[in-house]
Coordinates of C-alpha atoms in Angstrom, one line a residue:
Chain A
M1 CA -5.1 0.0 -33.0
E2 CA -8.5 -0.3 -34.6
H3 CA -11.1 1.9 -32.7
L4 CA -14.4 0.2 -31.8
I5 CA -16.2 3.1 -30.4
L6 CA -14.3 6.3 -31.7
R7 CA -14.5 4.8 -35.2
D8 CA -15.0 8.3 -36.5
L9 CA -11.2 8.6 -36.0
D10 CA -10.6 5.8 -38.5
I11 CA -13.5 6.4 -41.0
E12 CA -14.2 9.8 -42.5
N13 CA -17.8 10.9 -42.5
L14 CA -18.9 7.9 -40.5
K15 CA -22.0 9.9 -39.3
D16 CA -23.5 9.6 -42.8
I17 CA -25.6 6.5 -43.0
S18 CA -24.3 5.4 -46.3
V19 CA -20.7 5.5 -45.0
Y20 CA -21.9 3.7 -41.8
E21 CA -23.6 1.0 -43.9
K22 CA -20.6 0.5 -46.1
H23 CA -18.6 -0.3 -43.0
G24 CA -21.0 -3.0 -41.9
G25 CA -23.5 -0.6 -40.3
Y26 CA -26.9 -2.1 -39.1
G27 CA -25.6 -5.5 -40.0
A28 CA -25.5 -6.5 -36.4
F29 CA -29.1 -5.3 -35.8
R30 CA -30.1 -7.3 -38.9
K31 CA -28.4 -10.4 -37.5
A32 CA -30.0 -9.9 -34.1
V33 CA -33.6 -9.5 -35.4
K34 CA -33.3 -12.1 -38.1
E35 CA -31.2 -14.9 -36.6
L36 CA -31.4 -14.5 -32.8
T37 CA -34.1 -14.5 -30.2
P38 CA -34.2 -11.6 -27.7
D39 CA -32.9 -13.9 -25.0
Q40 CA -30.0 -15.0 -27.2
V41 CA -29.0 -11.3 -27.7
T42 CA -29.2 -10.7 -23.9
D43 CA -27.2 -13.9 -23.3
A44 CA -24.4 -12.7 -25.8
V45 CA -24.1 -9.3 -24.1
K46 CA -23.9 -11.1 -20.7
A47 CA -21.2 -13.4 -22.0
S48 CA -19.3 -10.5 -23.4
G49 CA -18.8 -9.1 -20.0
L50 CA -20.0 -5.6 -21.1
R51 CA -20.2 -3.3 -18.0
G52 CA -22.0 -0.1 -18.0
R53 CA -19.8 2.9 -19.1
G54 CA -21.6 5.6 -17.1
G55 CA -19.5 5.1 -14.1
A56 CA -21.0 2.2 -12.0
G57 CA -19.7 -0.5 -14.2
F58 CA -22.8 -2.8 -13.7
P59 CA -23.0 -5.7 -16.2
A60 CA -25.3 -4.6 -19.0
G61 CA -26.6 -7.9 -20.0
V62 CA -27.5 -8.7 -16.4
K63 CA -29.3 -5.5 -16.2
W64 CA -31.4 -6.3 -19.2
S65 CA -32.3 -9.8 -17.7
F66 CA -33.8 -8.1 -14.7
L67 CA -37.0 -7.0 -16.4
P68 CA -40.0 -9.0 -15.0
K69 CA -41.4 -11.6 -17.5
G70 CA -44.6 -10.8 -19.4
V71 CA -45.0 -7.1 -18.3
F72 CA -45.4 -4.8 -21.2
P73 CA -44.9 -2.0 -22.5
R74 CA -41.3 -1.8 -21.3
Y75 CA -38.8 1.0 -22.1
L76 CA -35.2 1.5 -22.9
V77 CA -34.0 5.0 -21.8
V78 CA -30.6 6.1 -22.9
N79 CA -28.7 8.2 -20.4
A80 CA -27.1 10.9 -22.6
D81 CA -27.1 13.4 -19.8
E82 CA -23.3 13.5 -19.7
S83 CA -22.6 16.3 -17.2
E84 CA -19.7 15.0 -15.0
P85 CA -16.9 17.7 -15.0
G86 CA -14.2 16.3 -17.3
T87 CA -16.5 14.0 -19.3
F88 CA -17.0 14.6 -23.0
K89 CA -16.9 11.1 -24.6
D90 CA -20.7 10.5 -25.2
R91 CA -20.8 13.9 -26.9
Q92 CA -18.0 12.9 -29.4
I93 CA -19.7 9.6 -30.0
M94 CA -23.1 11.1 -30.6
E95 CA -21.8 13.9 -32.9
R96 CA -19.5 11.8 -34.9
N97 CA -20.8 8.2 -34.8
A98 CA -24.5 8.7 -34.2
H99 CA -25.6 5.6 -36.1
Q100 CA -23.6 3.3 -33.9
V101 CA -25.5 4.6 -30.9
I102 CA -28.8 4.2 -32.7
E103 CA -27.8 0.6 -33.8
G104 CA -26.9 -0.1 -30.1
I105 CA -30.2 1.2 -29.0
A106 CA -32.0 -0.8 -31.6
I107 CA -30.3 -4.1 -30.6
A108 CA -30.8 -3.5 -26.9
S109 CA -34.5 -2.6 -27.5
Y110 CA -35.0 -5.8 -29.4
A111 CA -33.3 -7.8 -26.6
I112 CA -35.7 -6.3 -24.0
Q113 CA -38.6 -6.3 -26.4
C114 CA -39.2 -2.6 -26.1
N115 CA -41.0 -0.8 -28.9
H116 CA -40.4 2.8 -27.8
A117 CA -36.9 4.0 -26.7
F118 CA -36.0 7.4 -25.4
I119 CA -32.7 9.2 -25.5
Y120 CA -32.5 11.7 -22.6
I121 CA -29.9 14.2 -23.7
R122 CA -28.7 17.1 -21.7
G123 CA -30.0 20.5 -23.0
E124 CA -26.6 21.9 -23.4
F125 CA -25.8 19.5 -26.2
P126 CA -28.0 21.0 -28.9
Y127 CA -25.7 19.8 -31.8
A128 CA -25.4 16.2 -30.5
A129 CA -29.2 16.1 -30.2
D130 CA -29.5 17.3 -33.8
C131 CA -27.1 14.6 -34.9
L132 CA -29.1 11.9 -33.2
E133 CA -32.4 13.2 -34.7
R134 CA -30.9 13.3 -38.1
A135 CA -29.6 9.7 -37.7
I136 CA -33.1 8.5 -36.5
V137 CA -34.8 10.0 -39.5
E138 CA -32.2 8.4 -41.9
A139 CA -32.7 5.1 -40.2
E140 CA -36.4 5.3 -40.4
Q141 CA -36.0 6.0 -44.2
R142 CA -34.0 2.9 -44.5
G143 CA -36.5 0.8 -42.6
Y144 CA -34.2 0.2 -39.7
L145 CA -36.6 1.8 -37.4
G146 CA -40.5 1.9 -37.6
A147 CA -42.9 -1.0 -38.2
N148 CA -42.0 -4.5 -39.6
I149 CA -38.2 -4.1 -39.3
F150 CA -36.4 -6.4 -41.6
E151 CA -39.8 -7.9 -42.7
T152 CA -40.5 -9.1 -39.2
N153 CA -43.1 -8.1 -36.6
Y154 CA -40.7 -6.1 -34.6
Q155 CA -41.3 -2.4 -34.4
L156 CA -39.3 0.3 -32.8
Q157 CA -39.4 4.2 -32.5
I158 CA -36.8 6.3 -30.8
T159 CA -37.5 9.7 -29.4
V160 CA -34.8 12.3 -28.5
H161 CA -35.8 14.1 -25.4
R162 CA -33.8 17.2 -24.3
G163 CA -33.1 18.1 -20.8
A164 CA -32.7 21.7 -19.6
G165 CA -29.7 22.0 -17.3
A166 CA -29.4 19.7 -14.2
Y167 CA -26.5 17.4 -13.4
I168 CA -28.6 15.3 -11.1
C169 CA -30.5 14.0 -14.1
G170 CA -27.6 11.7 -14.9
E171 CA -28.7 9.7 -11.8
E172 CA -31.1 7.2 -13.4
T173 CA -34.2 7.7 -11.3
A174 CA -33.9 11.6 -11.4
L175 CA -33.6 11.1 -15.1
L176 CA -36.9 9.1 -15.1
E177 CA -38.6 11.8 -13.2
S178 CA -37.4 14.4 -15.6
M179 CA -38.6 12.4 -18.6
E180 CA -41.9 12.4 -16.9
G181 CA -42.0 16.2 -16.9
K182 CA -41.1 16.6 -13.2
L183 CA -38.2 17.9 -11.2
G184 CA -35.1 15.9 -11.6
Q185 CA -35.0 14.4 -8.2
P186 CA -34.0 10.8 -7.3
R187 CA -36.6 8.2 -6.3
V188 CA -36.5 5.9 -3.3
K189 CA -35.1 2.5 -4.4
P190 CA -36.5 -0.2 -4.3
P191 CA -38.5 -0.5 -6.4
F192 CA -35.7 -0.4 -9.1
P193 CA -36.3 0.8 -12.5
A194 CA -36.2 -2.7 -14.0
S195 CA -39.6 -3.3 -12.4
V196 CA -41.0 0.2 -11.8
G197 CA -39.3 2.6 -14.2
L198 CA -40.5 5.2 -16.8
Y199 CA -44.4 5.5 -16.5
N200 CA -44.1 2.8 -13.8
K201 CA -43.3 0.2 -16.4
P202 CA -40.2 -2.0 -16.6
T203 CA -37.2 0.1 -17.8
V204 CA -33.7 -0.3 -18.7
I205 CA -31.4 2.7 -18.5
N206 CA -28.0 2.4 -20.3
N207 CA -25.3 4.9 -21.0
V208 CA -24.5 6.0 -24.6
E209 CA -21.0 4.5 -24.6
T210 CA -22.4 1.2 -23.2
L211 CA -24.8 0.9 -26.2
A212 CA -22.2 1.8 -28.7
N213 CA -20.3 -1.3 -27.8
V214 CA -23.2 -3.6 -28.4
P215 CA -23.2 -3.8 -32.3
A216 CA -19.6 -5.2 -32.3
I217 CA -20.6 -7.9 -29.7
I218 CA -23.3 -9.1 -31.8
E219 CA -21.5 -8.9 -35.1
R220 CA -18.3 -10.5 -34.0
G221 CA -19.5 -12.6 -31.0
A222 CA -19.2 -12.4 -27.3
E223 CA -16.1 -14.6 -27.2
W224 CA -14.2 -12.4 -29.4
Y225 CA -15.3 -9.2 -27.4
A226 CA -14.5 -10.8 -24.0
K227 CA -10.9 -11.2 -25.1
I228 CA -10.4 -7.5 -25.2
G229 CA -9.5 -6.0 -21.9
T230 CA -9.2 -7.9 -18.7
P231 CA -11.3 -10.8 -17.5
K232 CA -13.3 -8.6 -15.1
S233 CA -13.4 -5.4 -17.3
T234 CA -13.8 -6.3 -20.8
G235 CA -13.7 -4.4 -24.0
P236 CA -12.5 -0.9 -24.9
K237 CA -13.0 2.3 -22.9
V238 CA -13.0 5.8 -23.9
F239 CA -10.8 7.9 -21.6
C240 CA -11.5 11.7 -21.3
L241 CA -8.3 13.5 -20.8
S242 CA -8.4 17.2 -19.7
G243 CA -6.6 19.8 -17.5
H244 CA -3.0 20.6 -17.7
V245 CA -1.9 18.2 -20.5
N246 CA -0.6 19.2 -23.9
R247 CA -3.1 17.2 -25.9
P248 CA -6.5 17.0 -24.1
G249 CA -9.0 14.7 -25.8
N250 CA -10.8 11.4 -25.9
Y251 CA -8.6 8.3 -26.1
E252 CA -9.9 4.7 -26.6
A253 CA -7.9 1.9 -25.2
A254 CA -8.8 -1.7 -24.0
F255 CA -9.3 -2.0 -20.2
G256 CA -6.0 -3.0 -18.5
S257 CA -3.9 -1.9 -21.5
I258 CA -2.8 1.6 -20.4
S259 CA -1.6 3.3 -17.2
F260 CA -1.9 7.0 -16.3
R261 CA 1.6 7.5 -17.4
D262 CA 0.7 6.1 -20.9
L263 CA -2.4 8.2 -21.0
I264 CA -1.0 11.5 -19.8
Y265 CA 2.6 11.4 -21.1
D266 CA 2.3 9.3 -24.2
L267 CA -1.3 9.9 -25.6
G268 CA -1.7 13.3 -23.9
G269 CA 1.8 14.6 -24.8
G270 CA 2.8 15.3 -21.2
I271 CA 2.1 18.1 -18.7
R272 CA 1.9 21.7 -20.3
G273 CA 5.1 23.7 -19.9
N274 CA 7.0 20.5 -18.9
K275 CA 5.7 21.0 -15.2
K276 CA 5.5 18.3 -12.7
L277 CA 2.3 16.3 -12.2
K278 CA 0.6 17.0 -8.9
A279 CA -2.7 15.2 -8.8
I280 CA -5.2 13.2 -11.0
L281 CA -8.9 13.0 -10.8
P282 CA -9.7 9.7 -12.4
A283 CA -13.4 10.1 -12.3
G284 CA -14.1 13.7 -12.8
A285 CA -15.3 15.6 -9.7
S286 CA -17.0 12.5 -8.3
G287 CA -14.1 10.4 -7.4
P288 CA -11.3 11.0 -4.9
M289 CA -8.0 12.4 -6.4
V290 CA -4.8 10.3 -6.6
S291 CA -1.3 11.8 -6.6
P292 CA 2.0 10.4 -7.7
L293 CA 3.7 12.7 -5.2
V294 CA 2.1 10.5 -2.4
N295 CA 1.8 7.1 -4.3
P296 CA 4.4 7.0 -7.0
E297 CA 3.1 3.7 -8.1
V298 CA -0.3 5.0 -9.1
L299 CA 1.2 6.2 -12.4
D300 CA 1.9 2.7 -13.6
V301 CA -1.2 0.7 -12.7
K302 CA -3.0 -0.7 -15.8
L303 CA -6.4 0.9 -15.6
D304 CA -9.6 -1.0 -15.3
Y305 CA -12.7 -0.8 -13.0
E306 CA -10.9 -2.3 -9.9
A307 CA -7.4 -0.8 -10.4
L308 CA -7.7 2.3 -8.3
A309 CA -9.3 0.7 -5.3
P310 CA -6.1 0.2 -3.5
F311 CA -5.6 4.1 -3.8
G312 CA -9.0 4.8 -2.4
S313 CA -10.4 5.9 -5.7
T314 CA -12.4 4.8 -8.7
L315 CA -12.2 4.9 -12.5
G316 CA -15.9 5.9 -12.8
S317 CA -16.6 7.1 -16.3
A318 CA -12.8 7.6 -16.8
S319 CA -12.9 11.5 -16.9
V320 CA -9.3 12.1 -16.1
I321 CA -8.5 15.6 -15.0
V322 CA -4.8 16.4 -14.6
M323 CA -3.4 19.0 -12.3
D324 CA 0.2 20.3 -12.4
E325 CA 2.5 21.3 -9.6
D326 CA 1.2 24.9 -9.5
T327 CA -2.3 23.9 -8.8
C328 CA -3.7 24.9 -5.4
I329 CA -5.4 21.9 -4.0
V330 CA -7.7 23.9 -1.7
W331 CA -8.8 26.0 -4.6
A332 CA -9.4 22.8 -6.8
A333 CA -11.5 21.3 -3.9
K334 CA -13.5 24.5 -3.6
K335 CA -14.2 24.6 -7.3
M336 CA -15.6 21.1 -7.3
T337 CA -17.6 21.6 -4.1
H338 CA -19.1 24.7 -5.6
F339 CA -20.2 22.5 -8.5
F340 CA -21.9 20.0 -6.2
K341 CA -23.4 22.7 -4.1
N342 CA -25.1 24.2 -7.1
E343 CA -26.2 20.8 -8.6
S344 CA -27.6 19.3 -5.3
C345 CA -31.3 18.8 -6.2
G346 CA -32.3 19.7 -2.6
K347 CA -34.3 16.6 -1.8
C348 CA -32.0 15.1 0.9
T349 CA -31.0 17.4 3.7
P350 CA -27.5 16.0 4.3
C351 CA -26.6 16.8 0.7
R352 CA -28.3 20.1 0.3
E353 CA -27.1 21.5 3.6
G354 CA -23.8 19.7 3.7
T355 CA -22.6 20.9 0.3
Y356 CA -23.5 24.4 1.4
W357 CA -21.4 24.2 4.6
L358 CA -18.5 22.4 2.9
L359 CA -18.3 25.2 0.4
K360 CA -18.5 27.8 3.1
M361 CA -15.7 26.2 5.0
L362 CA -13.5 25.8 2.0
E363 CA -14.0 29.5 1.0
R364 CA -13.0 30.4 4.5
I365 CA -9.9 28.5 4.3
D366 CA -9.0 29.7 0.8
D367 CA -9.7 33.3 1.9
G368 CA -7.2 33.0 4.7
V369 CA -9.6 33.3 7.6
G370 CA -9.9 29.5 8.3
T371 CA -8.9 28.0 11.7
S372 CA -7.1 24.8 12.5
A373 CA -10.5 23.2 13.6
D374 CA -11.9 23.8 10.1
I375 CA -10.0 20.8 8.6
D376 CA -11.5 18.3 11.0
L377 CA -14.9 20.0 10.7
L378 CA -14.7 19.6 6.9
T379 CA -14.1 15.8 7.1
N380 CA -16.7 15.6 9.8
V381 CA -19.4 17.2 7.7
A382 CA -18.5 15.1 4.7
T383 CA -18.7 12.0 6.9
Q384 CA -22.1 13.0 7.8
I385 CA -23.2 13.3 4.1
Q386 CA -21.8 9.9 3.1
G387 CA -24.3 7.1 3.0
R388 CA -27.2 9.3 4.1
T389 CA -28.7 10.4 0.9
L390 CA -31.0 8.7 -1.7
C391 CA -28.7 8.9 -4.6
P392 CA -24.9 8.8 -5.0
L393 CA -24.6 12.6 -5.6
G394 CA -24.2 13.1 -1.8
D395 CA -21.3 10.6 -1.7
F396 CA -19.7 12.1 -4.8
A397 CA -19.9 15.6 -3.3
T398 CA -17.7 14.5 -0.4
S399 CA -14.9 13.3 -2.8
P400 CA -13.2 16.5 -3.5
V401 CA -12.8 17.2 0.3
M402 CA -12.0 13.7 1.6
G403 CA -9.6 13.0 -1.2
S404 CA -7.7 16.3 -1.0
V405 CA -7.6 16.4 2.8
K406 CA -6.2 12.9 2.9
L407 CA -3.4 13.5 0.4
F408 CA -2.7 17.2 0.9
R409 CA -3.6 18.0 4.6
D410 CA -0.3 19.9 4.8
E411 CA -1.6 22.4 2.2
Y412 CA -4.7 23.1 4.1
E413 CA -2.7 23.7 7.2
R414 CA -0.4 26.1 5.3
H415 CA -3.4 28.1 4.1
I416 CA -4.5 28.4 7.7
Q417 CA -1.1 29.3 9.1
E418 CA -0.3 31.8 6.3
H419 CA -3.8 33.2 6.1
G420 CA -4.4 32.4 2.4
C421 CA -2.9 30.8 -0.6
W422 CA 0.8 31.4 -1.0
A423 CA 0.7 30.2 -4.6
R424 CA -2.0 32.4 -5.9
G425 CA -1.3 35.5 -3.6
K426 CA -3.3 36.1 -0.6
Chain B
M1 CA -49.0 35.3 -25.6
L2 CA -47.8 32.2 -27.5
S3 CA -48.4 32.2 -31.1
E4 CA -50.9 29.8 -32.7
K5 CA -48.2 27.8 -34.3
T6 CA -46.3 27.3 -31.0
I7 CA -49.5 26.2 -29.3
N8 CA -50.3 23.8 -32.1
D9 CA -46.7 22.5 -31.8
I10 CA -47.1 21.9 -28.1
K11 CA -50.5 20.2 -28.6
L12 CA -48.7 17.8 -31.1
L13 CA -45.8 17.3 -28.8
A14 CA -48.3 16.2 -26.1
T15 CA -49.5 13.3 -28.4
K16 CA -45.9 11.9 -28.9
Y17 CA -45.4 10.5 -25.5
P18 CA -47.3 7.7 -23.7
D19 CA -48.0 10.3 -20.9
K20 CA -48.5 13.9 -22.1
R21 CA -46.8 15.4 -19.0
S22 CA -43.4 14.3 -20.7
A23 CA -44.1 17.1 -23.2
L24 CA -43.8 19.7 -20.4
M25 CA -40.0 20.2 -20.8
P26 CA -40.0 20.3 -24.7
A27 CA -43.0 22.7 -24.4
L28 CA -41.1 25.0 -22.1
H29 CA -38.2 25.0 -24.6
L30 CA -40.5 25.8 -27.5
A31 CA -42.1 28.7 -25.5
Q32 CA -38.9 30.2 -24.3
K33 CA -37.5 30.1 -27.9
E34 CA -40.5 32.2 -29.0
I35 CA -40.9 34.5 -26.1
G36 CA -37.5 34.7 -24.7
H37 CA -38.6 33.8 -21.2
L38 CA -41.4 32.1 -19.3
P39 CA -43.8 34.6 -17.7
D40 CA -47.0 33.4 -15.9
A41 CA -49.2 33.8 -18.8
V42 CA -47.1 31.5 -20.9
L43 CA -46.9 28.9 -18.1
D44 CA -50.7 29.1 -17.9
D45 CA -51.2 28.4 -21.6
I46 CA -48.7 25.4 -21.4
A47 CA -50.1 24.0 -18.1
E48 CA -53.5 23.9 -19.6
I49 CA -52.5 21.9 -22.7
I50 CA -50.3 19.6 -20.7
G51 CA -52.8 19.1 -17.9
V52 CA -50.6 20.3 -14.9
S53 CA -51.1 23.2 -12.5
R54 CA -49.2 26.5 -13.1
T55 CA -47.3 25.7 -9.8
E56 CA -46.2 22.5 -11.3
A57 CA -45.1 24.1 -14.5
S58 CA -43.4 26.9 -12.6
S59 CA -41.5 24.5 -10.4
V60 CA -40.1 22.7 -13.4
A61 CA -39.3 26.1 -15.2
T62 CA -37.3 27.2 -12.1
F63 CA -35.5 23.9 -11.3
Y64 CA -33.7 23.6 -14.6
T65 CA -30.9 26.2 -15.3
M66 CA -31.6 26.7 -19.0
Y67 CA -35.2 28.0 -18.4
T68 CA -35.6 31.6 -17.3
R69 CA -38.8 33.1 -15.7
E70 CA -37.3 36.6 -16.0
P71 CA -36.4 38.3 -19.3
R72 CA -32.8 37.9 -20.4
G73 CA -30.7 40.0 -22.8
T74 CA -31.0 39.5 -26.5
H75 CA -28.1 37.0 -26.2
T76 CA -27.0 34.8 -23.5
I77 CA -23.4 33.6 -22.8
F78 CA -23.2 30.5 -20.6
F79 CA -19.6 30.7 -19.5
C80 CA -18.1 27.6 -18.0
N81 CA -15.8 27.9 -15.1
D82 CA -15.9 24.5 -13.5
L83 CA -12.6 22.8 -12.8
P84 CA -11.3 21.6 -16.2
C85 CA -12.0 25.0 -17.8
A86 CA -10.6 26.8 -14.7
L87 CA -7.4 24.8 -15.0
R88 CA -7.0 26.4 -18.5
G89 CA -7.7 30.0 -17.4
A90 CA -11.5 30.4 -17.3
D91 CA -11.5 32.3 -14.0
E92 CA -9.4 35.1 -15.4
M93 CA -11.2 35.0 -18.6
L94 CA -14.6 35.4 -16.8
E95 CA -13.2 38.4 -14.9
Q96 CA -12.1 40.0 -18.2
L97 CA -15.5 39.3 -19.8
E98 CA -17.3 40.8 -16.8
H99 CA -15.1 43.8 -17.1
K100 CA -15.7 44.1 -20.9
L101 CA -19.5 43.8 -20.5
G102 CA -19.7 46.0 -17.4
C103 CA -21.8 43.5 -15.6
K104 CA -21.3 40.5 -13.4
A105 CA -22.1 36.8 -14.1
G106 CA -25.8 36.5 -13.5
Q107 CA -26.5 40.1 -14.8
T108 CA -27.4 41.7 -18.2
T109 CA -25.5 44.6 -19.9
A110 CA -27.0 47.9 -19.5
D111 CA -28.2 48.0 -23.1
G112 CA -30.1 44.7 -22.7
K113 CA -28.0 43.0 -25.3
I114 CA -26.1 40.3 -23.5
T115 CA -26.8 38.2 -20.3
L116 CA -23.8 36.6 -18.7
R117 CA -24.3 33.4 -16.8
E118 CA -21.9 30.9 -15.3
A119 CA -22.5 27.5 -16.6
E120 CA -21.9 24.0 -15.0
C121 CA -19.6 21.8 -17.1
L122 CA -20.6 22.0 -20.8
G123 CA -18.8 18.8 -21.8
G124 CA -16.2 20.4 -23.9
C125 CA -13.2 20.1 -21.5
D126 CA -10.9 18.9 -24.4
H127 CA -11.3 22.3 -25.9
A128 CA -11.5 24.4 -22.6
P129 CA -12.4 27.1 -21.8
V130 CA -15.8 26.7 -23.5
A131 CA -19.0 28.8 -23.5
L132 CA -22.5 28.1 -24.9
I133 CA -24.2 30.8 -26.7
D134 CA -28.0 31.2 -26.6
G135 CA -28.3 27.6 -25.8
A136 CA -27.4 26.7 -29.3
E137 CA -23.9 27.3 -30.1
H138 CA -20.6 26.0 -28.5
Q139 CA -17.6 28.3 -28.5
S140 CA -14.4 26.5 -27.5
D141 CA -10.6 26.9 -27.0
L142 CA -11.5 30.4 -26.0
T143 CA -8.9 33.2 -25.7
L144 CA -9.3 36.8 -24.9
E145 CA -9.2 37.7 -28.6
K146 CA -11.9 35.1 -29.4
L147 CA -14.1 36.5 -26.7
D148 CA -13.6 40.1 -28.0
A149 CA -14.7 38.9 -31.4
L150 CA -17.7 37.0 -30.0
V151 CA -18.9 40.0 -27.9
A152 CA -18.5 42.3 -31.0
R153 CA -20.6 39.8 -33.1
L154 CA -23.3 39.5 -30.5
I155 CA -23.6 43.2 -29.9
N156 CA -23.9 43.9 -33.7
S157 CA -26.4 41.1 -34.5

């Protein structure tokens, strides 16, 4: 299958601007600026059905159309703060196909009439940031960025802004705070960024992968794009596969075209050491786990945004972490909770204190000194975090506990009865 | 404490954003690159250029994990042991690394050469386990042999 996003796998040296141009690069941006009005571009992206690839799946074109009329300046901020455990797609796209990201940003900026776009990239991605900066300089030299683009009045500059280590900045309002030189902590919504965003101006925030889809939509048309995938989840998706598989990596497939079985056993080469599959985290640490041991049919569901709802989970950004039969589920839940406890920004009490206590209890159970009351206490504390925080991190932080207790309560009970983990020694 | 060049670079940064406060984080990156950490005197210089108080500069410098207010070793190893890396042996590897360096994660070796830090997911799970060296260089598909070679290189550089 032809790749639309991971085109670096089909075309050598795609990150060089001359190679990118040879394969049609910046043709879509030219078409948008020369032949279409900004509203026509937005309408095309709406009609394509493109949904945000950062995890929430909100329709991108609809987001662009929310900006209040006549209020300028307005900003596009690209969310390149890819920090979800198990997610590494945007990094590959930026490092190996940076011009497609820049072209997507340019088209989106034109659509919302923004003249200064920012890429907020996590500080731990220095090479990806360098690749973007190089691509921007090349695009400026070719006249794709700067003043009078394609001999029109449209002008655009793009600035790469490096973060400094904070998962929370992937949340869009925390990202805006961080862009403004403040602590990365979420804002109260409403007002939404569309009306009061960066520097209190109308702002659109899009994920890297989302924007990398835009050039093809403009070049080949919304109708063509909408035929890829399913009616509700259109286009291709990059699946990040990691954990106990033989071939971890990024795999691009149309929504609704592959199942976990295809992804893990076909593309991923199966479980390491021919072991049995125990559990899958479809959305990194942020979505509840699913298990073929409990629901055998979960392996054969064709994956799109809605496919995992019947199993109490979500596809999120499709960061698929695979765990084999030897994995201790209590340990895995503890690992993920440790992450959330460290990454809670501290603004909302239920998340700040709740993640601390969830971790304490998981450590207690894992250390073999838990009591049977601890399991219910865990879910009780998790429930008290849910829905009581400004941003979704609080809800995310409960996923490891809620998902694992629901599917593997017997493993928790055995840890308590046997005073520790039988699998890893006590 | 900051060199004239860095101060000029920070002043230039402050003109590149619609609001100069946005230059605070890039300025902290530049200063830490030059000095190695962010002591009060450096924060005062930056705060004055950016137009914030030292407290504000300090709160930002302590919120984000890549900045350090205290001196670190000549080199810093950010070692990831989040779930995807841990599923591929990161916990055991971190233990070995601590043993080899003679210090725990969060500490610096006795000779001041290497600071070891636990990192949150570094976005390299397809090549786990991974580490980030000096905030600049990703090391992936780590093995004990690779770690030995890495530590030897850092000690000798």
